[in-house]
Amino acid sequence: MQLAGVLVAAVVLLLVVGVISYNRFVDQRQLIDNSWSNVDTELRRRYDLIPNLVRTVQGYATHERTTLDTVVRARNDAVASVGAVADQEGPEQVLVQSLRTLLALSEAYPDLKADTQFLELQEELAVTEDRIQAARRLFNGNVRDYNQRVQSVPSNLIAAISGFDRREYFELDPAIRDGEPPRVAT
């Protein structure tokens, strides 16, 4: 009789631990989804700044049409890429590179470099880039914690049974480094 009671208690304890582990996975998954929406919000903020930046540069650098078209195309591709982290990473990297090129144009055009609207947009972009990087770090930290649980014993058993798979990190270079655009030779 005592052995049966001990076995029942052990089974109940295992079930309770399993339920707690499952619920923790659910919480972590929600935390990752929430932190991804923060990254997405900041990316959209950057998308909204780009047309104004392009229009400002357009007035000064009319013969830089290829660069401007590349930025607009990269922005549109990035806006269109929604969903999984891996689906957005590539278009975002292309956008970052094209933004760096666009910002480098200010070195070739002294009037543009002194334009108040351009400077304000550049500052706003720098602030947005900082916010994107902060949101990305939070997202990746949440993914790291979740992935550790997916791979650690005994929670990996609950993850495997319940279909909790590893999540992907979001790697993205900032468009502006150290608050300044890259230098180009003129």
GROMACS .gro file of C-alpha atoms in nm:
model
  186
    1MET     CA    1   0.000   0.000   0.000
    2GLN     CA    2   0.279   0.243   0.088
    3LEU     CA    3   0.461   0.166  -0.236
    4ALA     CA    4   0.149   0.247  -0.437
    5GLY     CA    5   0.116   0.579  -0.252
    6VAL     CA    6   0.478   0.668  -0.323
    7LEU     CA    7   0.435   0.580  -0.692
    8VAL     CA    8   0.119   0.788  -0.720
    9ALA     CA    9   0.291   1.081  -0.547
   10ALA     CA   10   0.589   1.048  -0.785
   11VAL     CA   11   0.363   1.044  -1.092
   12VAL     CA   12   0.167   1.344  -0.965
   13LEU     CA   13   0.493   1.529  -0.895
   14LEU     CA   14   0.621   1.453  -1.246
   15LEU     CA   15   0.293   1.574  -1.397
   16VAL     CA   16   0.308   1.897  -1.195
   17VAL     CA   17   0.669   1.958  -1.301
   18GLY     CA   18   0.575   1.885  -1.663
   19VAL     CA   19   0.281   2.129  -1.653
   20ILE     CA   20   0.496   2.400  -1.495
   21SER     CA   21   0.767   2.348  -1.759
   22TYR     CA   22   0.509   2.357  -2.040
   23ASN     CA   23   0.358   2.679  -1.906
   24ARG     CA   24   0.701   2.835  -1.881
   25PHE     CA   25   0.763   2.750  -2.248
   26VAL     CA   26   0.434   2.916  -2.337
   27ASP     CA   27   0.533   3.227  -2.140
   28GLN     CA   28   0.874   3.241  -2.308
   29ARG     CA   29   0.723   3.197  -2.653
   30GLN     CA   30   0.487   3.488  -2.584
   31LEU     CA   31   0.778   3.696  -2.458
   32ILE     CA   32   0.971   3.626  -2.780
   33ASP     CA   33   0.669   3.716  -2.995
   34ASN     CA   34   0.620   4.037  -2.797
   35SER     CA   35   0.986   4.136  -2.824
   36TRP     CA   36   0.974   4.062  -3.200
   37SER     CA   37   0.682   4.302  -3.234
   38ASN     CA   38   0.899   4.567  -3.066
   39VAL     CA   39   1.174   4.505  -3.323
   40ASP     CA   40   0.915   4.522  -3.602
   41THR     CA   41   0.776   4.851  -3.466
   42GLU     CA   42   1.121   5.011  -3.471
   43LEU     CA   43   1.192   4.877  -3.821
   44ARG     CA   44   0.866   5.034  -3.942
   45ARG     CA   45   0.969   5.361  -3.779
   46ARG     CA   46   1.285   5.350  -3.990
   47TYR     CA   47   1.084   5.264  -4.301
   48ASP     CA   48   0.877   5.578  -4.243
   49LEU     CA   49   1.188   5.799  -4.219
   50ILE     CA   50   1.345   5.678  -4.542
   51PRO     CA   51   1.113   5.851  -4.795
   52ASN     CA   52   1.176   6.188  -4.623
   53LEU     CA   53   1.550   6.126  -4.625
   54VAL     CA   54   1.544   6.030  -4.994
   55ARG     CA   55   1.339   6.341  -5.085
   56THR     CA   56   1.584   6.564  -4.899
   57VAL     CA   57   1.888   6.409  -5.068
   58GLN     CA   58   1.711   6.419  -5.405
   59GLY     CA   59   1.706   6.798  -5.399
   60TYR     CA   60   2.084   6.814  -5.367
   61ALA     CA   61   2.206   6.507  -5.548
   62THR     CA   62   1.989   6.476  -5.856
   63HIS     CA   63   2.251   6.282  -6.053
   64GLU     CA   64   2.269   6.017  -5.777
   65ARG     CA   65   1.951   5.857  -5.910
   66THR     CA   66   2.089   5.503  -5.891
   67THR     CA   67   2.166   5.536  -5.521
   68LEU     CA   68   1.824   5.684  -5.447
   69ASP     CA   69   1.646   5.415  -5.648
   70THR     CA   70   1.845   5.145  -5.466
   71VAL     CA   71   1.741   5.284  -5.127
   72VAL     CA   72   1.374   5.306  -5.228
   73ARG     CA   73   1.380   4.953  -5.371
   74ALA     CA   74   1.556   4.817  -5.060
   75ARG     CA   75   1.303   4.990  -4.836
   76ASN     CA   76   1.010   4.847  -5.033
   77ASP     CA   77   1.161   4.498  -5.019
   78ALA     CA   78   1.215   4.528  -4.643
   79VAL     CA   79   0.859   4.653  -4.589
   80ALA     CA   80   0.724   4.360  -4.794
   81SER     CA   81   0.923   4.100  -4.598
   82VAL     CA   82   0.708   4.013  -4.300
   83GLY     CA   83   0.686   3.703  -4.089
   84ALA     CA   84   0.973   3.487  -3.975
   85VAL     CA   85   1.298   3.637  -3.856
   86ALA     CA   86   1.497   3.462  -4.130
   87ASP     CA   87   1.267   3.610  -4.396
   88GLN     CA   88   1.339   3.965  -4.280
   89GLU     CA   89   1.709   3.940  -4.213
   90GLY     CA   90   1.824   3.947  -4.578
   91PRO     CA   91   1.615   4.244  -4.694
   92GLU     CA   92   1.708   4.435  -4.378
   93GLN     CA   93   2.080   4.388  -4.444
   94VAL     CA   94   2.036   4.519  -4.801
   95LEU     CA   95   1.845   4.819  -4.666
   96VAL     CA   96   2.118   4.893  -4.411
   97GLN     CA   97   2.385   4.888  -4.683
   98SER     CA   98   2.184   5.118  -4.909
   99LEU     CA   99   2.119   5.359  -4.621
  100ARG     CA  100   2.490   5.375  -4.548
  101THR     CA  101   2.555   5.465  -4.912
  102LEU     CA  102   2.282   5.731  -4.904
  103LEU     CA  103   2.420   5.886  -4.586
  104ALA     CA  104   2.771   5.884  -4.733
  105LEU     CA  105   2.646   6.116  -5.009
  106SER     CA  106   2.641   6.401  -4.758
  107GLU     CA  107   3.020   6.399  -4.766
  108ALA     CA  108   3.016   6.471  -5.140
  109TYR     CA  109   2.756   6.748  -5.110
  110PRO     CA  110   2.850   7.016  -4.855
  111ASP     CA  111   2.514   7.194  -4.897
  112LEU     CA  112   2.332   6.872  -4.814
  113LYS     CA  113   2.557   6.814  -4.514
  114ALA     CA  114   2.456   7.156  -4.381
  115ASP     CA  115   2.082   7.120  -4.459
  116THR     CA  116   1.881   7.141  -4.137
  117GLN     CA  117   1.616   6.894  -4.251
  118PHE     CA  118   1.881   6.643  -4.357
  119LEU     CA  119   2.059   6.679  -4.023
  120GLU     CA  120   1.733   6.633  -3.832
  121LEU     CA  121   1.643   6.325  -4.037
  122GLN     CA  122   1.993   6.186  -3.990
  123GLU     CA  123   1.965   6.240  -3.613
  124GLU     CA  124   1.619   6.079  -3.607
  125LEU     CA  125   1.758   5.784  -3.803
  126ALA     CA  126   2.045   5.751  -3.554
  127VAL     CA  127   1.797   5.745  -3.264
  128THR     CA  128   1.584   5.490  -3.448
  129GLU     CA  129   1.889   5.273  -3.516
  130ASP     CA  130   1.969   5.277  -3.144
  131ARG     CA  131   1.612   5.174  -3.067
  132ILE     CA  132   1.626   4.894  -3.327
  133GLN     CA  133   1.949   4.763  -3.176
  134ALA     CA  134   1.805   4.775  -2.823
  135ALA     CA  135   1.488   4.592  -2.932
  136ARG     CA  136   1.698   4.339  -3.125
  137ARG     CA  137   1.919   4.273  -2.820
  138LEU     CA  138   1.610   4.216  -2.604
  139PHE     CA  139   1.461   3.982  -2.865
  140ASN     CA  140   1.785   3.786  -2.902
  141GLY     CA  141   1.820   3.759  -2.523
  142ASN     CA  142   1.470   3.614  -2.499
  143VAL     CA  143   1.549   3.373  -2.783
  144ARG     CA  144   1.872   3.268  -2.609
  145ASP     CA  145   1.692   3.191  -2.283
  146TYR     CA  146   1.419   2.999  -2.464
  147ASN     CA  147   1.666   2.802  -2.676
  148GLN     CA  148   1.865   2.707  -2.366
  149ARG     CA  149   1.550   2.556  -2.216
  150VAL     CA  150   1.465   2.377  -2.542
  151GLN     CA  151   1.805   2.210  -2.535
  152SER     CA  152   1.849   2.150  -2.159
  153VAL     CA  153   1.752   1.836  -1.971
  154PRO     CA  154   1.479   1.777  -1.850
  155SER     CA  155   1.289   2.064  -2.016
  156ASN     CA  156   1.398   1.939  -2.359
  157LEU     CA  157   1.167   1.640  -2.305
  158ILE     CA  158   0.868   1.869  -2.257
  159ALA     CA  159   0.981   2.079  -2.556
  160ALA     CA  160   1.007   1.772  -2.780
  161ILE     CA  161   0.671   1.632  -2.670
  162SER     CA  162   0.494   1.968  -2.702
  163GLY     CA  163   0.654   2.086  -3.026
  164PHE     CA  164   0.854   2.376  -2.889
  165ASP     CA  165   1.136   2.422  -3.143
  166ARG     CA  166   1.444   2.643  -3.139
  167ARG     CA  167   1.389   3.003  -3.249
  168GLU     CA  168   1.621   3.203  -3.476
  169TYR     CA  169   1.822   3.506  -3.367
  170PHE     CA  170   1.782   3.834  -3.555
  171GLU     CA  171   2.121   3.967  -3.665
  172LEU     CA  172   2.132   4.316  -3.809
  173ASP     CA  173   2.406   4.573  -3.852
  174PRO     CA  174   2.314   4.931  -3.765
  175ALA     CA  175   2.279   5.171  -4.059
  176ILE     CA  176   2.470   5.434  -3.866
  177ARG     CA  177   2.773   5.348  -3.656
  178ASP     CA  178   2.884   5.571  -3.372
  179GLY     CA  179   2.627   5.833  -3.470
  180GLU     CA  180   2.808   5.927  -3.790
  181PRO     CA  181   2.776   5.823  -4.153
  182PRO     CA  182   3.070   5.649  -4.319
  183ARG     CA  183   3.332   5.864  -4.491
  184VAL     CA  184   3.382   5.846  -4.865
  185ALA     CA  185   3.654   5.994  -5.078
  186THR     CA  186   3.538   6.267  -5.320
   0.00000   0.00000   0.00000
